[in-house]
Amino acid sequence: MTTATTRRGDRRVSPVFVGILAVTAVTGWATWTGYAARPGVAVFLFVTAAWIVSLCLHEYAHARTALHGGDITVGAKGYLTLNPLKYTHALLSIVLPVVFVIMGGIGLPGGAVFIERGRIRGRWRHSLISAAGPLTNALFAAVCTAPFWLGALDGIPSDFRYALAFLGLLQVTAAVLNFLPVPGLDGYGVIEPWLSYRVKRQVEPYAPFGLLFVFALLWVPSVNVAFFDVIDAILRALGVSDGDTSYGWSLYRFWA
């Protein structure tokens, strides 16, 4: 059977994504070796590029899960190529998350891929599609922090260690925040199929503002402290200390 996903180009990895991977690799090497004259610049570029890679994988996970759930249109839309320029809202998907990182050290992916939900059958499939993105961030966090929870830090240069710690913090915050049951975030998408039609209609007008509401709420000092206490507890469980993430944040903000 011929579908939108059978064309080879629909699933070919985009040169844009390959370029972002290349930047991640080169700046990661510069951070590891200390080759850069200003280590903070190398850390900034490495973490930012790796963060964008994780954003692409986050949205790919949504699209790939939707494909297997019944939405065969995701291939023709370019969502399976990992090209961030193919997302529905490039500004929300790439620019705003990077701004969030720079301003507050918070990892928060924005809305990106448009799933034709009418093609998906079954509430569990709808929930899994929404959960796939933040679960990818959780997996990325586990990979970034692996040297810490495996006790394999010997031989890892300090700047690279701090960069990994900060990148791990971004992934943990992205996973936790996205699982909040707030309209517009993936956590709400997980529970939405199980809500009544009346409740969904009442909540729908607020969905476009959920992301900005959460970000604004995090600027409230008491909320910010409570949130990062949770994040720090998770990171400590993964073997990452507060000092590691603080040094990583300081290196990342090389201009400060």
Tab-separated table of C-alpha atoms in Angstrom:
chain	number	residue	atom	x	y	z
A	1	MET	CA	0.000	0.000	0.000
A	2	THR	CA	1.325	3.450	-0.876
A	3	THR	CA	1.224	6.038	1.892
A	4	ALA	CA	2.841	9.361	2.627
A	5	THR	CA	5.558	7.560	4.561
A	6	THR	CA	6.745	5.235	1.813
A	7	ARG	CA	8.759	7.894	0.011
A	8	ARG	CA	12.390	7.719	0.973
A	9	GLY	CA	12.754	11.487	1.319
A	10	ASP	CA	10.025	11.629	3.967
A	11	ARG	CA	12.246	9.751	6.400
A	12	ARG	CA	15.703	10.827	5.298
A	13	VAL	CA	17.607	12.634	8.065
A	14	SER	CA	17.737	16.331	7.239
A	15	PRO	CA	21.086	18.017	6.491
A	16	VAL	CA	19.969	20.710	8.944
A	17	PHE	CA	19.872	18.155	11.752
A	18	VAL	CA	23.194	16.681	10.645
A	19	GLY	CA	24.661	20.193	10.801
A	20	ILE	CA	23.378	20.664	14.357
A	21	LEU	CA	24.897	17.304	15.307
A	22	ALA	CA	28.197	18.425	13.779
A	23	VAL	CA	28.187	21.621	15.843
A	24	THR	CA	27.448	19.547	18.954
A	25	ALA	CA	30.333	17.187	18.197
A	26	VAL	CA	32.878	19.911	17.383
A	27	THR	CA	32.036	22.096	20.382
A	28	GLY	CA	31.869	19.024	22.616
A	29	TRP	CA	35.384	18.132	21.462
A	30	ALA	CA	36.537	21.719	22.102
A	31	THR	CA	35.048	21.569	25.608
A	32	TRP	CA	36.645	18.189	26.319
A	33	THR	CA	40.109	19.094	25.085
A	34	GLY	CA	40.158	22.698	26.308
A	35	TYR	CA	40.985	23.742	22.758
A	36	ALA	CA	38.799	26.848	22.865
A	37	ALA	CA	40.465	30.048	24.007
A	38	ARG	CA	37.325	30.835	26.021
A	39	PRO	CA	35.898	27.627	27.515
A	40	GLY	CA	32.601	29.338	28.330
A	41	VAL	CA	31.933	29.972	24.633
A	42	ALA	CA	32.572	26.307	23.817
A	43	VAL	CA	30.280	25.189	26.647
A	44	PHE	CA	27.575	27.606	25.496
A	45	LEU	CA	27.684	26.325	21.923
A	46	PHE	CA	27.907	22.677	22.979
A	47	VAL	CA	24.990	22.810	25.415
A	48	THR	CA	22.827	24.922	23.090
A	49	ALA	CA	23.438	22.647	20.105
A	50	ALA	CA	22.841	19.520	22.197
A	51	TRP	CA	19.665	21.105	23.577
A	52	ILE	CA	18.392	21.728	20.038
A	53	VAL	CA	19.202	18.111	19.168
A	54	SER	CA	17.058	17.023	22.106
A	55	LEU	CA	14.235	19.307	20.930
A	56	CYS	CA	14.337	17.615	17.529
A	57	LEU	CA	14.299	14.163	19.123
A	58	HIS	CA	11.428	15.221	21.401
A	59	GLU	CA	9.272	16.175	18.433
A	60	TYR	CA	10.424	13.175	16.389
A	61	ALA	CA	9.218	10.929	19.215
A	62	HIS	CA	5.768	12.520	19.036
A	63	ALA	CA	5.654	12.125	15.255
A	64	ARG	CA	7.007	8.590	15.160
A	65	THR	CA	4.568	7.425	17.812
A	66	ALA	CA	1.726	9.111	15.929
A	67	LEU	CA	2.803	7.339	12.740
A	68	HIS	CA	2.502	3.966	14.423
A	69	GLY	CA	-0.747	5.102	16.013
A	70	GLY	CA	-2.374	5.752	12.645
A	71	ASP	CA	-1.430	9.265	11.463
A	72	ILE	CA	0.314	8.492	8.176
A	73	THR	CA	0.516	12.188	7.252
A	74	VAL	CA	3.502	12.953	9.503
A	75	GLY	CA	5.961	11.741	6.861
A	76	ALA	CA	4.730	14.104	4.154
A	77	LYS	CA	4.908	16.975	6.641
A	78	GLY	CA	8.618	16.368	7.157
A	79	TYR	CA	8.332	15.487	10.831
A	80	LEU	CA	10.336	12.275	10.434
A	81	THR	CA	13.409	14.023	9.011
A	82	LEU	CA	14.383	15.643	12.347
A	83	ASN	CA	14.437	18.997	10.553
A	84	PRO	CA	13.384	21.702	13.058
A	85	LEU	CA	12.422	23.990	10.163
A	86	LYS	CA	9.566	21.604	9.336
A	87	TYR	CA	7.846	22.120	12.668
A	88	THR	CA	4.486	23.835	12.809
A	89	HIS	CA	5.824	26.658	14.987
A	90	ALA	CA	9.590	27.039	14.563
A	91	LEU	CA	9.536	30.039	16.921
A	92	LEU	CA	7.856	28.087	19.718
A	93	SER	CA	9.818	24.932	18.996
A	94	ILE	CA	13.379	26.268	18.805
A	95	VAL	CA	13.741	29.986	19.498
A	96	LEU	CA	11.668	30.240	22.687
A	97	PRO	CA	13.154	27.109	24.329
A	98	VAL	CA	16.671	28.453	23.700
A	99	VAL	CA	15.627	31.839	25.136
A	100	PHE	CA	14.227	30.058	28.208
A	101	VAL	CA	17.584	28.344	28.719
A	102	ILE	CA	19.560	31.566	28.361
A	103	MET	CA	17.261	33.576	30.621
A	104	GLY	CA	16.597	31.110	33.379
A	105	GLY	CA	18.432	27.836	32.870
A	106	ILE	CA	15.108	26.079	32.285
A	107	GLY	CA	14.530	23.405	29.670
A	108	LEU	CA	11.036	23.727	28.269
A	109	PRO	CA	10.228	22.484	24.749
A	110	GLY	CA	7.428	24.300	22.932
A	111	GLY	CA	4.623	23.005	20.755
A	112	ALA	CA	5.760	21.863	17.344
A	113	VAL	CA	4.320	18.971	15.371
A	114	PHE	CA	0.691	18.908	14.293
A	115	ILE	CA	-0.822	15.459	14.761
A	116	GLU	CA	-4.078	14.654	12.977
A	117	ARG	CA	-5.756	13.231	16.031
A	118	GLY	CA	-8.813	12.137	14.057
A	119	ARG	CA	-6.674	9.400	12.501
A	120	ILE	CA	-5.709	7.975	15.888
A	121	ARG	CA	-7.956	5.316	17.411
A	122	GLY	CA	-7.932	4.562	21.124
A	123	ARG	CA	-7.337	6.762	24.150
A	124	TRP	CA	-4.169	4.924	25.145
A	125	ARG	CA	-2.602	5.735	21.779
A	126	HIS	CA	-3.424	9.418	22.169
A	127	SER	CA	-1.865	9.434	25.636
A	128	LEU	CA	1.258	7.615	24.456
A	129	ILE	CA	1.770	10.099	21.607
A	130	SER	CA	1.767	12.965	24.110
A	131	ALA	CA	3.994	11.114	26.580
A	132	ALA	CA	6.600	10.179	23.956
A	133	GLY	CA	8.212	13.644	23.921
A	134	PRO	CA	8.946	14.107	27.636
A	135	LEU	CA	9.924	10.434	27.917
A	136	THR	CA	12.580	11.198	25.299
A	137	ASN	CA	13.850	14.045	27.478
A	138	ALA	CA	13.973	11.658	30.440
A	139	LEU	CA	16.047	9.211	28.370
A	140	PHE	CA	18.318	12.046	27.209
A	141	ALA	CA	18.776	13.070	30.863
A	142	ALA	CA	19.764	9.517	31.765
A	143	VAL	CA	22.367	9.488	28.981
A	144	CYS	CA	23.800	12.906	29.929
A	145	THR	CA	24.120	11.979	33.577
A	146	ALA	CA	25.332	8.404	32.988
A	147	PRO	CA	28.949	9.198	33.988
A	148	PHE	CA	27.621	10.519	37.306
A	149	TRP	CA	25.294	7.686	38.291
A	150	LEU	CA	27.725	5.081	36.947
A	151	GLY	CA	30.594	6.592	38.930
A	152	ALA	CA	32.645	6.963	35.765
A	153	LEU	CA	33.855	10.548	36.146
A	154	ASP	CA	37.573	9.734	36.308
A	155	GLY	CA	39.328	11.175	33.296
A	156	ILE	CA	36.467	13.455	32.275
A	157	PRO	CA	37.689	17.088	32.053
A	158	SER	CA	35.968	19.374	34.550
A	159	ASP	CA	34.456	21.752	31.956
A	160	PHE	CA	32.902	18.854	30.047
A	161	ARG	CA	31.619	17.390	33.300
A	162	TYR	CA	29.927	20.660	34.249
A	163	ALA	CA	28.479	21.036	30.758
A	164	LEU	CA	26.962	17.546	30.988
A	165	ALA	CA	25.554	18.355	34.416
A	166	PHE	CA	23.869	21.516	33.139
A	167	LEU	CA	22.580	19.705	30.054
A	168	GLY	CA	21.193	17.010	32.325
A	169	LEU	CA	19.426	19.693	34.359
A	170	LEU	CA	17.797	21.038	31.192
A	171	GLN	CA	16.544	17.588	30.246
A	172	VAL	CA	15.161	16.888	33.711
A	173	THR	CA	13.344	20.231	33.817
A	174	ALA	CA	11.961	19.604	30.325
A	175	ALA	CA	10.636	16.187	31.334
A	176	VAL	CA	9.121	17.374	34.619
A	177	LEU	CA	7.545	20.539	33.210
A	178	ASN	CA	6.155	18.807	30.146
A	179	PHE	CA	4.465	16.191	32.288
A	180	LEU	CA	2.512	18.877	34.173
A	181	PRO	CA	-1.224	18.546	33.393
A	182	VAL	CA	-1.363	22.108	32.055
A	183	PRO	CA	-3.234	22.822	28.796
A	184	GLY	CA	-0.753	23.189	25.973
A	185	LEU	CA	1.813	20.886	27.575
A	186	ASP	CA	2.287	17.177	26.968
A	187	GLY	CA	1.100	16.247	30.450
A	188	TYR	CA	-2.326	17.598	29.635
A	189	GLY	CA	-2.224	15.709	26.335
A	190	VAL	CA	-1.698	12.501	28.312
A	191	ILE	CA	-4.858	12.968	30.384
A	192	GLU	CA	-7.003	14.805	27.820
A	193	PRO	CA	-8.354	11.653	26.093
A	194	TRP	CA	-9.784	10.553	29.439
A	195	LEU	CA	-11.606	13.814	30.197
A	196	SER	CA	-15.248	14.509	29.453
A	197	TYR	CA	-16.200	16.508	26.380
A	198	ARG	CA	-17.505	19.330	28.595
A	199	VAL	CA	-14.218	19.683	30.477
A	200	LYS	CA	-12.188	19.650	27.253
A	201	ARG	CA	-14.351	22.406	25.769
A	202	GLN	CA	-13.892	24.544	28.880
A	203	VAL	CA	-10.114	24.105	28.894
A	204	GLU	CA	-9.512	24.471	25.149
A	205	PRO	CA	-9.351	28.328	25.031
A	206	TYR	CA	-6.470	28.336	27.538
A	207	ALA	CA	-4.250	25.839	25.696
A	208	PRO	CA	-2.292	28.438	23.638
A	209	PHE	CA	-1.225	30.200	26.832
A	210	GLY	CA	-0.226	27.208	28.953
A	211	LEU	CA	3.467	27.344	28.073
A	212	LEU	CA	3.810	31.048	28.815
A	213	PHE	CA	1.770	30.684	32.009
A	214	VAL	CA	4.138	28.025	33.346
A	215	PHE	CA	7.212	30.061	32.434
A	216	ALA	CA	5.753	33.183	34.091
A	217	LEU	CA	4.830	31.195	37.189
A	218	LEU	CA	8.420	30.011	37.527
A	219	TRP	CA	9.484	33.632	38.009
A	220	VAL	CA	7.528	33.698	41.294
A	221	PRO	CA	10.334	33.205	43.878
A	222	SER	CA	8.499	30.706	46.090
A	223	VAL	CA	7.399	28.608	43.115
A	224	ASN	CA	10.866	28.752	41.585
A	225	VAL	CA	12.512	27.564	44.806
A	226	ALA	CA	10.044	24.708	45.264
A	227	PHE	CA	10.418	23.648	41.625
A	228	PHE	CA	14.207	23.589	41.674
A	229	ASP	CA	14.202	21.744	45.002
A	230	VAL	CA	12.408	18.933	43.153
A	231	ILE	CA	14.812	19.145	40.205
A	232	ASP	CA	17.861	19.136	42.486
A	233	ALA	CA	16.500	16.079	44.321
A	234	ILE	CA	16.143	14.195	41.034
A	235	LEU	CA	19.622	15.206	39.916
A	236	ARG	CA	21.160	14.191	43.238
A	237	ALA	CA	19.504	10.794	42.811
A	238	LEU	CA	21.321	10.634	39.466
A	239	GLY	CA	24.625	11.491	41.155
A	240	VAL	CA	24.759	15.113	39.973
A	241	SER	CA	25.546	17.624	42.728
A	242	ASP	CA	24.283	21.185	43.036
A	243	GLY	CA	27.860	22.345	42.519
A	244	ASP	CA	28.134	20.540	39.182
A	245	THR	CA	25.026	22.205	37.785
A	246	SER	CA	25.947	25.606	39.240
A	247	TYR	CA	29.386	25.530	37.631
A	248	GLY	CA	27.816	24.407	34.378
A	249	TRP	CA	25.311	27.278	34.480
A	250	SER	CA	28.140	29.753	35.193
A	251	LEU	CA	30.222	28.456	32.302
A	252	TYR	CA	27.210	28.522	29.993
A	253	ARG	CA	26.542	32.176	30.780
A	254	PHE	CA	30.066	33.167	29.743
A	255	TRP	CA	29.016	36.785	29.187
A	256	ALA	CA	27.858	37.294	32.783
